Short mmCIF file of C-alpha atoms in Angstrom, two decimals:
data_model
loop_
_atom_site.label_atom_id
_atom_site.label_comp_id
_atom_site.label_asym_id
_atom_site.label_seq_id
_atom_site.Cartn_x
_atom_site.Cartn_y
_atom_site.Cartn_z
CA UNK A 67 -3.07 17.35 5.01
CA UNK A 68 -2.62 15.00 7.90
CA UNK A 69 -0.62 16.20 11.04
CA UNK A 70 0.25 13.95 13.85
CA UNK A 71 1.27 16.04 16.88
CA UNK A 72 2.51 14.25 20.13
CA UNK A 73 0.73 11.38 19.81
CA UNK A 74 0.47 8.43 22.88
CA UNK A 75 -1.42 5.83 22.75
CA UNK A 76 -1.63 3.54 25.85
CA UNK A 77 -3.64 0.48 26.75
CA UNK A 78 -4.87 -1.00 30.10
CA UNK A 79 -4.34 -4.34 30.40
CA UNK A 80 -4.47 -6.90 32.95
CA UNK A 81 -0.58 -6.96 33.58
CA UNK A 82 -0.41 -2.94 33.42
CA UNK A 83 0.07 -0.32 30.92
CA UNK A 84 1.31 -1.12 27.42
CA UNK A 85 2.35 1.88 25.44
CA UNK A 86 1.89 1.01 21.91
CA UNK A 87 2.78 4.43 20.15
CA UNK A 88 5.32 7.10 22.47
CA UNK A 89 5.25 10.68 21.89
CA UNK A 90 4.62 10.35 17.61
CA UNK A 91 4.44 13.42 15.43
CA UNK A 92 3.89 13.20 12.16
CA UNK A 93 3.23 15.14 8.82
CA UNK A 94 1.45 13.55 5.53
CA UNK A 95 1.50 15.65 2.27
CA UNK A 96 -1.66 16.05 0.71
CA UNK A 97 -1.64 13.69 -2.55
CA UNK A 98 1.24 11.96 -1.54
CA UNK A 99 1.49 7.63 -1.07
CA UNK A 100 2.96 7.87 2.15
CA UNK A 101 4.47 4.08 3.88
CA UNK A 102 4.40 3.06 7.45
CA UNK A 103 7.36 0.07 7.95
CA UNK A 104 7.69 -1.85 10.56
CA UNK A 105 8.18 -5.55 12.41
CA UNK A 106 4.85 -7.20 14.01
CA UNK A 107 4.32 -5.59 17.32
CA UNK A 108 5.37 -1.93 16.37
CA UNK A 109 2.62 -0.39 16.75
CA UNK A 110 1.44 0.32 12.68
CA UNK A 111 -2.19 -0.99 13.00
CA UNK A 112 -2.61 1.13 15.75
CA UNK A 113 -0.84 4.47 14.01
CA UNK A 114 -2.94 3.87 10.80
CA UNK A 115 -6.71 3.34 13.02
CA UNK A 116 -5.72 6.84 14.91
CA UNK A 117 -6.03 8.72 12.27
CA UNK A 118 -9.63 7.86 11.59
CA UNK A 119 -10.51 7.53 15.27
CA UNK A 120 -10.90 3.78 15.43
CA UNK A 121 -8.46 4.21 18.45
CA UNK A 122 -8.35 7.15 20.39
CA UNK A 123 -5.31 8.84 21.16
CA UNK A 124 -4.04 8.84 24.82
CA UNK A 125 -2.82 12.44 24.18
CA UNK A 126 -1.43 14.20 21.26
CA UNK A 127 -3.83 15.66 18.62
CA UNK A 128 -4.57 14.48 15.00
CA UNK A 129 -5.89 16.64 12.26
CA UNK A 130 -6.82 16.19 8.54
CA UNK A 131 -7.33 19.03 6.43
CA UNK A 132 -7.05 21.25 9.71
CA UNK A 133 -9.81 19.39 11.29
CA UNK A 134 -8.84 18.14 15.28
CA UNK A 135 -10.08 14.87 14.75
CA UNK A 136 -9.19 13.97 18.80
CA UNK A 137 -12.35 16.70 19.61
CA UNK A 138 -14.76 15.27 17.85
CA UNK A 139 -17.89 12.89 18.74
CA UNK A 140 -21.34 11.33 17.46
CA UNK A 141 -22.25 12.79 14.17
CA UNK A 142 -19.54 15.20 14.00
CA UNK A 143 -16.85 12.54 13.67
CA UNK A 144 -19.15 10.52 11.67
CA UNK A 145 -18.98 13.21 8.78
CA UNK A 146 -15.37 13.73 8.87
CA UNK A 147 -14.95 9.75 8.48
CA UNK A 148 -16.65 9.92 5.30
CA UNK A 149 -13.71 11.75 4.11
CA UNK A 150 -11.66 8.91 4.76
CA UNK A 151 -11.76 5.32 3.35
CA UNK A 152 -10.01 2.32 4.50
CA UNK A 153 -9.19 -0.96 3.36
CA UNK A 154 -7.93 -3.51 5.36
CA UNK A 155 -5.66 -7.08 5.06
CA UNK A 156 -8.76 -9.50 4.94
CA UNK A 157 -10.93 -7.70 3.24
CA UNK A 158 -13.89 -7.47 5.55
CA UNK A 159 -16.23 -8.10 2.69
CA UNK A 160 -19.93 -8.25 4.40
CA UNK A 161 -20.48 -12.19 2.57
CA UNK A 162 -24.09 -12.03 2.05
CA UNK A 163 -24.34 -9.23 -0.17
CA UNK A 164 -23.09 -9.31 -3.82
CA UNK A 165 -19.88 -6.92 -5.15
CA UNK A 166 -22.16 -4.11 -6.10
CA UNK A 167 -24.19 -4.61 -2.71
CA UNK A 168 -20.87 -4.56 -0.70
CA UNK A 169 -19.78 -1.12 -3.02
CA UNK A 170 -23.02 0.20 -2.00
CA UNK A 171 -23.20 -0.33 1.49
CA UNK A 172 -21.67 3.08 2.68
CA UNK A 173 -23.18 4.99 0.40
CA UNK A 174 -26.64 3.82 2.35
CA UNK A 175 -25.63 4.64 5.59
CA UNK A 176 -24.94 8.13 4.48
CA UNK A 177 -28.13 8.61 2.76
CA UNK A 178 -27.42 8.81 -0.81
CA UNK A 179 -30.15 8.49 -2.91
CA UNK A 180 -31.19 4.88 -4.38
CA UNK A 181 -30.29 6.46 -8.29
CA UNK A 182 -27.35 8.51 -7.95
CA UNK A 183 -26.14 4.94 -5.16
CA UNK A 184 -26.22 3.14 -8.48
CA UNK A 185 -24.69 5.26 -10.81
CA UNK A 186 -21.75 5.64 -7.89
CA UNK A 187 -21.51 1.75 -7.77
CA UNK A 188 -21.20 1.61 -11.73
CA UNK A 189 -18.08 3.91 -11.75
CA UNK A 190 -16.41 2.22 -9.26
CA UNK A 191 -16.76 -1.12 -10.65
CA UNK A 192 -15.15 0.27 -13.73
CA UNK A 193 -12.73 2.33 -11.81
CA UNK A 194 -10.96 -0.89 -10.13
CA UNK A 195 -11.10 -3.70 -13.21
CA UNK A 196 -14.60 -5.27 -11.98
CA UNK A 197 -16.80 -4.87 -14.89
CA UNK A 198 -19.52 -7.74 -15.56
CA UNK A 199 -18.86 -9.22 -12.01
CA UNK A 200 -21.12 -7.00 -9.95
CA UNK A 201 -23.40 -9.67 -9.25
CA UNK A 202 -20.90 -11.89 -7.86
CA UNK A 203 -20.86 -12.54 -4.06
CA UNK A 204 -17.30 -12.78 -2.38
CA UNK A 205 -16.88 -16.46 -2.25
CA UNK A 206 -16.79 -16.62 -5.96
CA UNK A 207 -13.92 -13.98 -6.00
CA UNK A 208 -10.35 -14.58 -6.08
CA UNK A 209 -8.31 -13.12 -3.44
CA UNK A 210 -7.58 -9.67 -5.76
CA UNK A 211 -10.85 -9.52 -6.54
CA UNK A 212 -11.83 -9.42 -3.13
CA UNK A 213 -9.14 -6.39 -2.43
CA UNK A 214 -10.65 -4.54 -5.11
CA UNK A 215 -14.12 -4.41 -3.92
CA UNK A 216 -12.63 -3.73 -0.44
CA UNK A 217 -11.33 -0.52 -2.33
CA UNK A 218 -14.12 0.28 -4.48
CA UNK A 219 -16.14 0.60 -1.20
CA UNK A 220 -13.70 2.65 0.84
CA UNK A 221 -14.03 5.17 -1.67
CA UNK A 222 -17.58 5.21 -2.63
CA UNK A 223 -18.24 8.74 -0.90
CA UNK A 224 -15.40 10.09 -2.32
CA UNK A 225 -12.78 10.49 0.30
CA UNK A 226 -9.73 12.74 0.48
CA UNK A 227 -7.77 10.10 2.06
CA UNK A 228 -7.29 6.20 1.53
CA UNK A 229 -5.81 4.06 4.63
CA UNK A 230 -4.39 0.85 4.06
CA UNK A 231 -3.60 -1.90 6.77
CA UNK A 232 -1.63 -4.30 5.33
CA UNK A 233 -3.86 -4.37 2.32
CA UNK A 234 -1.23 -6.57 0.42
CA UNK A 235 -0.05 -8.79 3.31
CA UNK A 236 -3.03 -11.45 2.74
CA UNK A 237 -1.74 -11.48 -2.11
CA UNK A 238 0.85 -13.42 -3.61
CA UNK A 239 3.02 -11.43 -5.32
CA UNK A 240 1.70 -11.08 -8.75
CA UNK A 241 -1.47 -10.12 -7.20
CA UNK A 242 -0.01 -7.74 -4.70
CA UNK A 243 1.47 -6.06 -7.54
CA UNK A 244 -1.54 -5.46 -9.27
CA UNK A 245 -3.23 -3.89 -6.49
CA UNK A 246 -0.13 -1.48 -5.69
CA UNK A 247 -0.87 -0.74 -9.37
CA UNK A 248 -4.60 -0.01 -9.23
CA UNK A 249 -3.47 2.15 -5.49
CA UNK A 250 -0.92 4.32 -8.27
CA UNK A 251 -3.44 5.10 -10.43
CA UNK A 252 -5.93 5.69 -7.90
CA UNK A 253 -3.40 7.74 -6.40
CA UNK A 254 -3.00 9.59 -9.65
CA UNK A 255 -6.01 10.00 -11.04
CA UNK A 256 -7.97 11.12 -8.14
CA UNK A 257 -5.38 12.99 -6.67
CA UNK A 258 -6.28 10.90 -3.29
CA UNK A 259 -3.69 11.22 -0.15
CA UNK A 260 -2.75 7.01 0.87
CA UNK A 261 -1.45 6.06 4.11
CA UNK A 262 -0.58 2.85 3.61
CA UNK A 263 1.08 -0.06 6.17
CA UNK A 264 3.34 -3.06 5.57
CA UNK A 265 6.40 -4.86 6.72
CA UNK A 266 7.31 -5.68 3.36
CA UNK A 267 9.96 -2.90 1.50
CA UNK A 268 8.87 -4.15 -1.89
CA UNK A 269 5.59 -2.23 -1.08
CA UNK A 270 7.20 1.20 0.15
CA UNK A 271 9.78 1.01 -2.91
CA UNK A 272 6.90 0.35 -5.30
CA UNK A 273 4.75 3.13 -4.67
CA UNK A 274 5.38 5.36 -1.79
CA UNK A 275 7.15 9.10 -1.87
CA UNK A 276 8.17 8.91 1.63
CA UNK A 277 8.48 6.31 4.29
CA UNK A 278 8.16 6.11 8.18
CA UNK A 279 10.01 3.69 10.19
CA UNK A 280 8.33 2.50 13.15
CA UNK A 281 9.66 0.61 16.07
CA UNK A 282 8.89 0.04 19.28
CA UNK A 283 6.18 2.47 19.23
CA UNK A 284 8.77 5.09 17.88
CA UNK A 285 9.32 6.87 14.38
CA UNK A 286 12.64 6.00 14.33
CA UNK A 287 13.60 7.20 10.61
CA UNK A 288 11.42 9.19 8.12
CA UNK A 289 12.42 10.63 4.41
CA UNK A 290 12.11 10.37 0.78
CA UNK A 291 12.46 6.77 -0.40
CA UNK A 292 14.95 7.12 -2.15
CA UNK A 293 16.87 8.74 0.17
CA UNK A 294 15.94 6.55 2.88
CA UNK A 295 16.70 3.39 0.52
CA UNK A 296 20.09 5.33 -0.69
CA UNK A 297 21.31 6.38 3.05
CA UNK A 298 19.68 3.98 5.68
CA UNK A 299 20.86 5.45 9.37
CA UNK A 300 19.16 3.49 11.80
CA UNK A 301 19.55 -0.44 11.87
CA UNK A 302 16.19 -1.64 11.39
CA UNK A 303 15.94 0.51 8.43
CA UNK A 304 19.13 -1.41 7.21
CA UNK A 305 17.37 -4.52 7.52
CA UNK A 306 14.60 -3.51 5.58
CA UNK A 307 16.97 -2.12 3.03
CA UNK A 308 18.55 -5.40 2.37
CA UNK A 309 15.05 -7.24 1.81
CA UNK A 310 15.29 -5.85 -1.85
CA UNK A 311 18.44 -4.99 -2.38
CA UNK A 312 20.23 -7.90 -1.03
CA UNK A 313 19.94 -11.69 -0.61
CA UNK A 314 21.19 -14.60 0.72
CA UNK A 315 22.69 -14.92 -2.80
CA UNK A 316 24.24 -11.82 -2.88
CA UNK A 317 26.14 -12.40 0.18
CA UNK A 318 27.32 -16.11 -0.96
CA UNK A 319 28.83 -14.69 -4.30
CA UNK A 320 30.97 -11.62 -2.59
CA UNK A 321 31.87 -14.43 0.11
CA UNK A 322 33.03 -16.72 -3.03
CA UNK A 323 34.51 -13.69 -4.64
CA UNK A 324 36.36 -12.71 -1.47
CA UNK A 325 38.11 -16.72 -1.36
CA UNK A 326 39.28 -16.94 -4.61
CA UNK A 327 40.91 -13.48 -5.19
CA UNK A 328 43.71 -12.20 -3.53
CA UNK A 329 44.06 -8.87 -4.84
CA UNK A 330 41.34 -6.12 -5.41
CA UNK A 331 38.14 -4.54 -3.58
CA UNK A 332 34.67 -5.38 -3.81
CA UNK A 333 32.65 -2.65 -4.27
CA UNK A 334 28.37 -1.85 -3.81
CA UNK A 335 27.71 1.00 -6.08
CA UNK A 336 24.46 2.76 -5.29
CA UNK A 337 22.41 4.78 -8.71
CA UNK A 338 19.15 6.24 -8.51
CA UNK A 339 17.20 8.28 -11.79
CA UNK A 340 19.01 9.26 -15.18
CA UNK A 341 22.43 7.27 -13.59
CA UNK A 342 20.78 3.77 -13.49
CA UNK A 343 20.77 4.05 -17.06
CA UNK A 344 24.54 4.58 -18.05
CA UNK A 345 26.88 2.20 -18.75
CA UNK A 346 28.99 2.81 -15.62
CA UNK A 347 31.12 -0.63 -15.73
CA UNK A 348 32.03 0.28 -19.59
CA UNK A 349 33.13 3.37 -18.48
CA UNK A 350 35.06 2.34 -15.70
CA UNK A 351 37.34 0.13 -17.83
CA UNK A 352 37.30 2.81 -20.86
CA UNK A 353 39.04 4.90 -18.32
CA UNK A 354 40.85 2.56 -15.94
CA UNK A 355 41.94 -0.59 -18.23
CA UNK A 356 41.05 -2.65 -14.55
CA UNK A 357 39.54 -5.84 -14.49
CA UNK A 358 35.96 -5.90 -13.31
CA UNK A 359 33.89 -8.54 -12.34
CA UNK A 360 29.92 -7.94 -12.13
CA UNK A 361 28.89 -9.44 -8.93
CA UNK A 362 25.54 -9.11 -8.83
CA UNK A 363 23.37 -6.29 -9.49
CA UNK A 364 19.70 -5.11 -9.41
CA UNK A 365 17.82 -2.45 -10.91
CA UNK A 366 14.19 -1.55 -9.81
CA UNK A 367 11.35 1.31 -10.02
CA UNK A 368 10.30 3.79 -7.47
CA UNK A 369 7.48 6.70 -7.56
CA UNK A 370 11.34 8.92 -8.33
CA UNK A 371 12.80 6.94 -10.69
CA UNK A 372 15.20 3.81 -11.25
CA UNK A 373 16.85 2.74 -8.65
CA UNK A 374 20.08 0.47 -8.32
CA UNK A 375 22.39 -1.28 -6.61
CA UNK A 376 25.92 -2.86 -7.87
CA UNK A 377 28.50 -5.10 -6.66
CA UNK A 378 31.50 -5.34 -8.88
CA UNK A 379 34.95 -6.80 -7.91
CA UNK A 380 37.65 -4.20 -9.11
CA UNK A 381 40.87 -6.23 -9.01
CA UNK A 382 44.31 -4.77 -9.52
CA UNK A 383 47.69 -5.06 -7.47
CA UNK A 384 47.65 -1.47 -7.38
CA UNK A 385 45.87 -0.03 -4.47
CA UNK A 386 46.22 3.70 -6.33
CA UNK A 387 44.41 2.35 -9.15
CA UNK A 388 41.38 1.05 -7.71
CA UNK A 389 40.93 4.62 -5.72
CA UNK A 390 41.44 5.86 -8.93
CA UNK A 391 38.19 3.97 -10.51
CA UNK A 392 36.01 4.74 -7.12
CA UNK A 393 36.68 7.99 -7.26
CA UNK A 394 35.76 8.55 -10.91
CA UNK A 395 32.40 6.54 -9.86
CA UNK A 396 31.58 8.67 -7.02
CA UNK A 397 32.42 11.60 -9.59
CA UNK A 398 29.46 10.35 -11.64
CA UNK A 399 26.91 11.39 -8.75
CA UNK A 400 27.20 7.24 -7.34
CA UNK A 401 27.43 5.83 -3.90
CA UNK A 402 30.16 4.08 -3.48
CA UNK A 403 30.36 0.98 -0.52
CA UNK A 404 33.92 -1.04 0.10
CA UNK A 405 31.81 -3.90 1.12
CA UNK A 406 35.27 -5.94 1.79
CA UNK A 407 38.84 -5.42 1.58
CA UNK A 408 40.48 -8.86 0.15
CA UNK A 409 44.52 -9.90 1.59
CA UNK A 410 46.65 -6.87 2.00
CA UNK A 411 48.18 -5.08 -1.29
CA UNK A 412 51.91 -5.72 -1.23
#
């Protein structure tokens, strides 16, 4: 669907060169939500405006539905841009002109008919929760509202593939989570390809199939969410990890669990899908009589399924018995983590 092949992408400054993006291939499955993570400075806003040709690529080719974007120019490119909408962090809402007038825009500089421009706007209201505020300029808009015109018109000519540049970065959360909604449906429904950017994990773990990790102009780790949230390798990718599965009072319990006993392991136990769901710590003790502690624990919701993490303390003054217990987890298809081993077993 969308194929990144050796992509560069340098600028000319007054101090030099800067290479932004180094060398970056990349493949997007057609009808997939695919996330692009990394820290300020990485290089995403200028990955996600390559694709439609905002920026030009130093070298390196990119192509959607088969189509070399990089040799295209004038009205050539202007077609294939149809194909793809955008939305962006601050909406870029064009103030004078009411909701159904900002829908609409596009539509007019393609040439669509005054009628059939209407009709388009109509569905689209209706499409992202808008009905009865069509008339409404931007100011009066919350900032949600806003975001969902913003996607109404990137998809007013029906494109094949949805960009987002931090299109959640500007919400509070309640809000954000809303939109990442409306994106899964949209997603869905229409069967539409997203790219989308953040630096937030809550927003890849939400929706996305797969995730990118981008630093330093590099794809340093790509994969399955799941997978990537289940076996980070690279250390960034740890530290986004650890934005939703972890927290500073995570880490203050195991440290408080750690002073107090003398005997036993802490453990993080790692469950994705149908596991999430069964009663692991009940059958840990059915089949161990060891005490366990629940730590802390949290269970959330990806595009594959449940996914959770786990920290019990499994104390015993039998170091065979508490191999025992992670071994029959890890029989039960979980990852098990000896966060910390507490004062030697004597």
């Amino acid at each position: 669907m969308i194929r990144l092949d050796n992509i560069t992408k340098i600028y000319q400054t007054s101090n030099g060169p800067v290479e932004a993006l180094k060398d970056i291939s990349l493949d997007v499955k057609e009808g997939e939500i695919f996330g692009i993570i990394g820290y300020s400075g990485a290089g995403k806003s200028t990955l996600i405006r390559l694709i439609n040709l905002l920026e030009q690529p130093t070298s390196g080719s990119i192509k959607v539905h088969n189509q070399d974007l990089s040799q295209l120019t004038g009205k050539k490119l202007r077609k294939e841009r149809q194909k793809i909408g955008m939305i962006f962090q601050h909406f870029n809402l064009l103030w004078s002109r009411t909701v159904a007038e900002n829908i609409e825009f596009p539509l007019e500089i393609a040439g669509v008919p005054k009628k059939v421009r209407k009709e388009r706007v109509k569905e689209l209201i209706t499409l992202v929760g808008l009905d009865g505020r069509g008339k409404s300029y931007p100011s009066q808009l919350s900032g949600g509202q806003k975001q969902r015109v913003g996607i109404a018109r990137a998809l007013a000519n029906n494109p094949k593939v949805l960009l987002c540049d931090e299109a959640t970065s500007a919400l509070d959360p309640k809000t954000t989570n809303s939109i990442l909604k409306l994106l899964v449906e949209i997603n869905r429904n229409l069967g539409l390809t997203i790219v989308l950017i953040t630096h937030e994990m809550h927003v890849i773990q939400s929706i996305c199939h797969r995730v990118g990790v981008l630093d330093n102009g590099h794809i340093v780790e790509e994969g399955r969410v799941k997978d990537v949230f289940n076996h980070p390798k690279e250390d960034i990718t740890k530290e986004f990890v650890k934005q939703v599965n972890e927290s500073d009072e995570w880490a203050s319990l195991i440290e408080e669990i750690i002073s107090t006993h003398r005997s036993g392991k802490v453990v993080k136990l790692t469950f994705n899908g149908d596991i999430a769901e069964q009663p692991i710590v009940n059958d840990i003790y059915r089949d161990t009589s060891l005490t366990i502690n629940i730590v802390w624990g949290k269970i959330s919701h990806t595009q594959e399924g449940a996914l959770g993490t786990l920290v019990l303390h499994i104390d015993s003054d039998q170091e065979q018995n508490i191999e025992k217990a992670i071994d029959f987890v890890e029989s039960k298809g979980v990852l098990v983590e000896v966060i910390e081993h507490d004062a030697a077993i004597s």
